[in-house]
Amino acid sequence: MDITFIRHGHGEHLMDYPNQLNCLHPGLTELGKSQVIALRKQLVVAPEDVILVSPTKRTIETALLLAQSTNLTFSPLVGPRMFPQNPEFFPFVCDQIYSKEELSHKYPGIRMVELGLDCWEESINQMDAYRFKILAEQLLEWCRQQSGNTFIISHDGTISNYRMLLGEKGITKSDFLGEAGQYTIRNV
């Protein structure tokens, strides 16, 4: 099973950086939409593949441009996460995830990965490394149990945290994927 991490396209919160980082639920800009459409031409998503999406507007818009909505599954465990992690940093409003109720209302019939955990209230953004590792490993095990490959549409910091959890060493911000970037880890 392969995992392909996909970073969302250019978001509205980056239009007037850093002044818009406290914008609630920013979506994709026209540039971001065109970046995702260009990426779509490079991706092959099979019917059995899972598309795991961060519950933010910009990642959901990215997912809907990339694939059929019937393949989408949402999880707060791929929501925004700071990188590098620093408990003294306060999360930006733009990184607030939708609640389960908001998602169900906006996208009726969606699937959510629960794993028997209540992670919707506690953001992974400032979660300590040990708790994040436990929850992230459970999510990765869930991915391994799926019949196809997994595509995770998320955020630079989150993707970097998962790459480190999967064994990559020495990752820095210079390793961020950037807008509508993708990175595949084979045989997870």
PDB file of C-alpha atoms in Angstrom:
ATOM      1  CA  MET A   1       0.000   0.000   0.000  1.00  0.00           C
ATOM      2  CA  ASP A   2       1.268   3.439  -0.948  1.00  0.00           C
ATOM      3  CA  ILE A   3       0.446   6.721   0.749  1.00  0.00           C
ATOM      4  CA  THR A   4       0.485   9.856  -1.359  1.00  0.00           C
ATOM      5  CA  PHE A   5       0.463  13.099   0.572  1.00  0.00           C
ATOM      6  CA  ILE A   6      -1.056  16.056  -1.255  1.00  0.00           C
ATOM      7  CA  ARG A   7      -0.815  19.616  -0.030  1.00  0.00           C
ATOM      8  CA  HIS A   8      -3.844  21.806  -0.738  1.00  0.00           C
ATOM      9  CA  GLY A   9      -3.622  24.519  -3.392  1.00  0.00           C
ATOM     10  CA  HIS A  10      -3.000  28.215  -2.737  1.00  0.00           C
ATOM     11  CA  GLY A  11      -5.438  29.441  -0.087  1.00  0.00           C
ATOM     12  CA  GLU A  12      -7.216  32.720   0.522  1.00  0.00           C
ATOM     13  CA  HIS A  13      -5.383  33.087   3.843  1.00  0.00           C
ATOM     14  CA  LEU A  14      -2.144  33.546   1.859  1.00  0.00           C
ATOM     15  CA  MET A  15      -3.420  36.406  -0.323  1.00  0.00           C
ATOM     16  CA  ASP A  16      -2.151  39.051   2.096  1.00  0.00           C
ATOM     17  CA  TYR A  17       0.376  37.007   4.081  1.00  0.00           C
ATOM     18  CA  PRO A  18       0.689  37.110   7.082  1.00  0.00           C
ATOM     19  CA  ASN A  19      -2.246  39.479   7.638  1.00  0.00           C
ATOM     20  CA  GLN A  20      -4.941  36.929   6.643  1.00  0.00           C
ATOM     21  CA  LEU A  21      -3.807  34.026   8.848  1.00  0.00           C
ATOM     22  CA  ASN A  22      -6.658  34.773  11.242  1.00  0.00           C
ATOM     23  CA  CYS A  23      -9.304  34.341   8.521  1.00  0.00           C
ATOM     24  CA  LEU A  24     -11.790  31.577   9.471  1.00  0.00           C
ATOM     25  CA  HIS A  25     -12.200  28.719   6.952  1.00  0.00           C
ATOM     26  CA  PRO A  26     -10.295  30.130   3.980  1.00  0.00           C
ATOM     27  CA  GLY A  27     -10.937  28.421   0.665  1.00  0.00           C
ATOM     28  CA  LEU A  28      -8.832  28.091  -2.448  1.00  0.00           C
ATOM     29  CA  THR A  29      -7.975  31.085  -4.597  1.00  0.00           C
ATOM     30  CA  GLU A  30      -8.344  30.942  -8.382  1.00  0.00           C
ATOM     31  CA  LEU A  31      -4.590  30.224  -8.500  1.00  0.00           C
ATOM     32  CA  GLY A  32      -5.080  27.394  -6.009  1.00  0.00           C
ATOM     33  CA  LYS A  33      -7.883  25.900  -8.109  1.00  0.00           C
ATOM     34  CA  SER A  34      -5.728  25.989 -11.247  1.00  0.00           C
ATOM     35  CA  GLN A  35      -2.833  24.360  -9.345  1.00  0.00           C
ATOM     36  CA  VAL A  36      -5.092  21.512  -8.251  1.00  0.00           C
ATOM     37  CA  ILE A  37      -6.527  21.052 -11.752  1.00  0.00           C
ATOM     38  CA  ALA A  38      -2.955  20.775 -13.080  1.00  0.00           C
ATOM     39  CA  LEU A  39      -2.134  18.217 -10.361  1.00  0.00           C
ATOM     40  CA  ARG A  40      -5.251  16.188 -11.238  1.00  0.00           C
ATOM     41  CA  LYS A  41      -3.696  15.386 -14.625  1.00  0.00           C
ATOM     42  CA  GLN A  42      -0.776  13.673 -12.823  1.00  0.00           C
ATOM     43  CA  LEU A  43      -2.821  11.521 -10.430  1.00  0.00           C
ATOM     44  CA  VAL A  44      -4.380   8.136 -10.991  1.00  0.00           C
ATOM     45  CA  VAL A  45      -6.963   7.294  -8.338  1.00  0.00           C
ATOM     46  CA  ALA A  46      -8.463   3.813  -8.533  1.00  0.00           C
ATOM     47  CA  PRO A  47     -12.009   3.103  -7.276  1.00  0.00           C
ATOM     48  CA  GLU A  48     -10.635   1.124  -4.305  1.00  0.00           C
ATOM     49  CA  ASP A  49      -8.294   3.928  -3.227  1.00  0.00           C
ATOM     50  CA  VAL A  50      -9.057   6.027  -0.161  1.00  0.00           C
ATOM     51  CA  ILE A  51      -8.877   9.808  -0.184  1.00  0.00           C
ATOM     52  CA  LEU A  52      -8.393  11.011   3.383  1.00  0.00           C
ATOM     53  CA  VAL A  53      -9.094  14.731   3.791  1.00  0.00           C
ATOM     54  CA  SER A  54      -8.336  17.276   6.469  1.00  0.00           C
ATOM     55  CA  PRO A  55     -11.606  18.881   7.629  1.00  0.00           C
ATOM     56  CA  THR A  56     -10.754  22.391   6.390  1.00  0.00           C
ATOM     57  CA  LYS A  57     -12.392  24.257   3.522  1.00  0.00           C
ATOM     58  CA  ARG A  58      -9.225  24.531   1.395  1.00  0.00           C
ATOM     59  CA  THR A  59      -8.408  20.806   1.643  1.00  0.00           C
ATOM     60  CA  ILE A  60     -12.008  19.822   0.924  1.00  0.00           C
ATOM     61  CA  GLU A  61     -12.061  22.071  -2.141  1.00  0.00           C
ATOM     62  CA  THR A  62      -8.769  20.498  -3.235  1.00  0.00           C
ATOM     63  CA  ALA A  63     -10.228  17.009  -2.779  1.00  0.00           C
ATOM     64  CA  LEU A  64     -13.403  17.817  -4.710  1.00  0.00           C
ATOM     65  CA  LEU A  65     -11.344  19.112  -7.641  1.00  0.00           C
ATOM     66  CA  LEU A  66      -9.157  15.983  -7.602  1.00  0.00           C
ATOM     67  CA  ALA A  67     -11.641  13.169  -7.205  1.00  0.00           C
ATOM     68  CA  GLN A  68     -15.242  12.054  -6.940  1.00  0.00           C
ATOM     69  CA  SER A  69     -16.836  13.042  -3.674  1.00  0.00           C
ATOM     70  CA  THR A  70     -17.852   9.409  -3.068  1.00  0.00           C
ATOM     71  CA  ASN A  71     -14.203   8.470  -2.406  1.00  0.00           C
ATOM     72  CA  LEU A  72     -13.675  11.090   0.312  1.00  0.00           C
ATOM     73  CA  THR A  73     -13.165  10.293   3.987  1.00  0.00           C
ATOM     74  CA  PHE A  74     -12.530  12.980   6.597  1.00  0.00           C
ATOM     75  CA  SER A  75     -10.371  12.835   9.717  1.00  0.00           C
ATOM     76  CA  PRO A  76      -9.139  15.431  12.202  1.00  0.00           C
ATOM     77  CA  LEU A  77      -5.974  13.319  12.416  1.00  0.00           C
ATOM     78  CA  VAL A  78      -4.830  14.851   9.115  1.00  0.00           C
ATOM     79  CA  GLY A  79      -5.934  18.350  10.086  1.00  0.00           C
ATOM     80  CA  PRO A  80      -3.450  21.213  10.427  1.00  0.00           C
ATOM     81  CA  ARG A  81      -0.423  20.564  12.654  1.00  0.00           C
ATOM     82  CA  MET A  82       2.421  22.955  13.334  1.00  0.00           C
ATOM     83  CA  PHE A  83       5.910  22.075  12.194  1.00  0.00           C
ATOM     84  CA  PRO A  84       8.167  22.210  13.986  1.00  0.00           C
ATOM     85  CA  GLN A  85       5.967  21.715  17.000  1.00  0.00           C
ATOM     86  CA  ASN A  86       6.255  24.418  19.674  1.00  0.00           C
ATOM     87  CA  PRO A  87       3.777  24.549  22.585  1.00  0.00           C
ATOM     88  CA  GLU A  88       4.405  28.293  22.924  1.00  0.00           C
ATOM     89  CA  PHE A  89       3.012  29.001  19.441  1.00  0.00           C
ATOM     90  CA  PHE A  90      -0.683  29.785  19.268  1.00  0.00           C
ATOM     91  CA  PRO A  91      -2.586  28.261  16.314  1.00  0.00           C
ATOM     92  CA  PHE A  92      -3.931  30.564  13.632  1.00  0.00           C
ATOM     93  CA  VAL A  93      -7.677  30.884  13.069  1.00  0.00           C
ATOM     94  CA  CYS A  94      -7.185  29.737   9.445  1.00  0.00           C
ATOM     95  CA  ASP A  95      -6.208  26.311  10.806  1.00  0.00           C
ATOM     96  CA  GLN A  96      -9.444  25.706  12.706  1.00  0.00           C
ATOM     97  CA  ILE A  97     -11.136  22.538  11.439  1.00  0.00           C
ATOM     98  CA  TYR A  98     -14.824  22.074  10.773  1.00  0.00           C
ATOM     99  CA  SER A  99     -16.715  20.216  13.499  1.00  0.00           C
ATOM    100  CA  LYS A 100     -18.405  16.891  12.732  1.00  0.00           C
ATOM    101  CA  GLU A 101     -21.756  18.696  12.742  1.00  0.00           C
ATOM    102  CA  GLU A 102     -20.569  21.389  10.309  1.00  0.00           C
ATOM    103  CA  LEU A 103     -19.133  18.741   7.953  1.00  0.00           C
ATOM    104  CA  SER A 104     -22.312  16.653   8.061  1.00  0.00           C
ATOM    105  CA  HIS A 105     -24.404  19.731   7.287  1.00  0.00           C
ATOM    106  CA  LYS A 106     -22.193  21.010   4.434  1.00  0.00           C
ATOM    107  CA  TYR A 107     -21.436  17.575   2.934  1.00  0.00           C
ATOM    108  CA  PRO A 108     -24.324  15.176   3.682  1.00  0.00           C
ATOM    109  CA  GLY A 109     -23.467  11.486   3.536  1.00  0.00           C
ATOM    110  CA  ILE A 110     -19.722  11.939   4.020  1.00  0.00           C
ATOM    111  CA  ARG A 111     -17.555   9.320   5.677  1.00  0.00           C
ATOM    112  CA  MET A 112     -15.453  10.054   8.732  1.00  0.00           C
ATOM    113  CA  VAL A 113     -12.661   8.028  10.277  1.00  0.00           C
ATOM    114  CA  GLU A 114     -13.530   7.728  13.938  1.00  0.00           C
ATOM    115  CA  LEU A 115     -11.213   4.946  15.198  1.00  0.00           C
ATOM    116  CA  GLY A 116     -13.182   5.012  18.449  1.00  0.00           C
ATOM    117  CA  LEU A 117     -11.449   8.259  19.382  1.00  0.00           C
ATOM    118  CA  ASP A 118     -12.814  11.707  20.062  1.00  0.00           C
ATOM    119  CA  CYS A 119     -10.259  13.823  18.214  1.00  0.00           C
ATOM    120  CA  TRP A 120     -12.677  16.362  16.791  1.00  0.00           C
ATOM    121  CA  GLU A 121     -12.608  18.581  19.860  1.00  0.00           C
ATOM    122  CA  GLU A 122      -8.886  18.261  20.537  1.00  0.00           C
ATOM    123  CA  SER A 123      -6.947  19.610  17.581  1.00  0.00           C
ATOM    124  CA  ILE A 124      -3.752  17.818  16.572  1.00  0.00           C
ATOM    125  CA  ASN A 125      -2.280  21.275  15.926  1.00  0.00           C
ATOM    126  CA  GLN A 126      -0.797  21.627  19.413  1.00  0.00           C
ATOM    127  CA  MET A 127      -1.085  18.047  20.616  1.00  0.00           C
ATOM    128  CA  ASP A 128       2.049  16.780  22.336  1.00  0.00           C
ATOM    129  CA  ALA A 129       4.312  14.556  20.242  1.00  0.00           C
ATOM    130  CA  TYR A 130       3.593  11.370  22.204  1.00  0.00           C
ATOM    131  CA  ARG A 131      -0.208  11.620  21.894  1.00  0.00           C
ATOM    132  CA  PHE A 132       0.054  12.590  18.223  1.00  0.00           C
ATOM    133  CA  LYS A 133       2.303   9.568  17.569  1.00  0.00           C
ATOM    134  CA  ILE A 134      -0.210   7.167  19.155  1.00  0.00           C
ATOM    135  CA  LEU A 135      -3.171   8.572  17.228  1.00  0.00           C
ATOM    136  CA  ALA A 136      -1.274   8.928  13.948  1.00  0.00           C
ATOM    137  CA  GLU A 137      -0.035   5.339  14.152  1.00  0.00           C
ATOM    138  CA  GLN A 138      -3.634   4.172  14.616  1.00  0.00           C
ATOM    139  CA  LEU A 139      -4.661   6.139  11.535  1.00  0.00           C
ATOM    140  CA  LEU A 140      -1.775   4.679   9.514  1.00  0.00           C
ATOM    141  CA  GLU A 141      -2.830   1.187  10.590  1.00  0.00           C
ATOM    142  CA  TRP A 142      -6.363   1.980   9.417  1.00  0.00           C
ATOM    143  CA  CYS A 143      -4.873   3.060   6.056  1.00  0.00           C
ATOM    144  CA  ARG A 144      -2.976  -0.242   5.779  1.00  0.00           C
ATOM    145  CA  GLN A 145      -6.242  -2.142   6.239  1.00  0.00           C
ATOM    146  CA  GLN A 146      -7.896  -0.474   3.253  1.00  0.00           C
ATOM    147  CA  SER A 147      -8.023  -2.348  -0.053  1.00  0.00           C
ATOM    148  CA  GLY A 148      -6.239   0.291  -2.138  1.00  0.00           C
ATOM    149  CA  ASN A 149      -3.731   3.075  -1.806  1.00  0.00           C
ATOM    150  CA  THR A 150      -4.328   6.128   0.363  1.00  0.00           C
ATOM    151  CA  PHE A 151      -4.200   9.751  -0.734  1.00  0.00           C
ATOM    152  CA  ILE A 152      -3.982  12.201   2.178  1.00  0.00           C
ATOM    153  CA  ILE A 153      -4.952  15.789   1.368  1.00  0.00           C
ATOM    154  CA  SER A 154      -3.573  17.926   4.130  1.00  0.00           C
ATOM    155  CA  HIS A 155      -1.203  20.736   5.143  1.00  0.00           C
ATOM    156  CA  ASP A 156       2.585  21.177   4.975  1.00  0.00           C
ATOM    157  CA  GLY A 157       3.161  20.865   8.723  1.00  0.00           C
ATOM    158  CA  THR A 158       0.934  17.812   9.049  1.00  0.00           C
ATOM    159  CA  ILE A 159       2.543  16.095   6.078  1.00  0.00           C
ATOM    160  CA  SER A 160       6.021  16.738   7.524  1.00  0.00           C
ATOM    161  CA  ASN A 161       4.957  15.277  10.891  1.00  0.00           C
ATOM    162  CA  TYR A 162       3.657  12.114   9.179  1.00  0.00           C
ATOM    163  CA  ARG A 163       6.765  11.787   7.026  1.00  0.00           C
ATOM    164  CA  MET A 164       8.891  11.854  10.184  1.00  0.00           C
ATOM    165  CA  LEU A 165       6.607   9.312  11.854  1.00  0.00           C
ATOM    166  CA  LEU A 166       7.080   7.068   8.807  1.00  0.00           C
ATOM    167  CA  GLY A 167      10.862   7.165   9.282  1.00  0.00           C
ATOM    168  CA  GLU A 168      12.206  10.150   7.359  1.00  0.00           C
ATOM    169  CA  LYS A 169      14.998  11.954   9.161  1.00  0.00           C
ATOM    170  CA  GLY A 170      16.132  15.566   9.156  1.00  0.00           C
ATOM    171  CA  ILE A 171      12.967  17.092   7.689  1.00  0.00           C
ATOM    172  CA  THR A 172      12.855  20.886   7.808  1.00  0.00           C
ATOM    173  CA  LYS A 173      10.493  23.533   6.457  1.00  0.00           C
ATOM    174  CA  SER A 174      12.529  23.461   3.241  1.00  0.00           C
ATOM    175  CA  ASP A 175      11.042  19.982   2.662  1.00  0.00           C
ATOM    176  CA  PHE A 176       7.478  21.331   2.594  1.00  0.00           C
ATOM    177  CA  LEU A 177       5.631  20.255  -0.541  1.00  0.00           C
ATOM    178  CA  GLY A 178       4.249  23.680  -1.358  1.00  0.00           C
ATOM    179  CA  GLU A 179       0.962  24.465  -3.043  1.00  0.00           C
ATOM    180  CA  ALA A 180      -0.709  21.433  -4.633  1.00  0.00           C
ATOM    181  CA  GLY A 181       2.481  19.418  -4.183  1.00  0.00           C
ATOM    182  CA  GLN A 182       2.508  15.640  -3.815  1.00  0.00           C
ATOM    183  CA  TYR A 183       4.829  13.105  -2.242  1.00  0.00           C
ATOM    184  CA  THR A 184       4.428   9.306  -2.282  1.00  0.00           C
ATOM    185  CA  ILE A 185       5.777   6.831   0.258  1.00  0.00           C
ATOM    186  CA  ARG A 186       5.737   3.309  -1.180  1.00  0.00           C
ATOM    187  CA  ASN A 187       4.902   0.074   0.601  1.00  0.00           C
ATOM    188  CA  VAL A 188       3.907   1.599   3.929  1.00  0.00           C
TER     189      VAL A 188
END
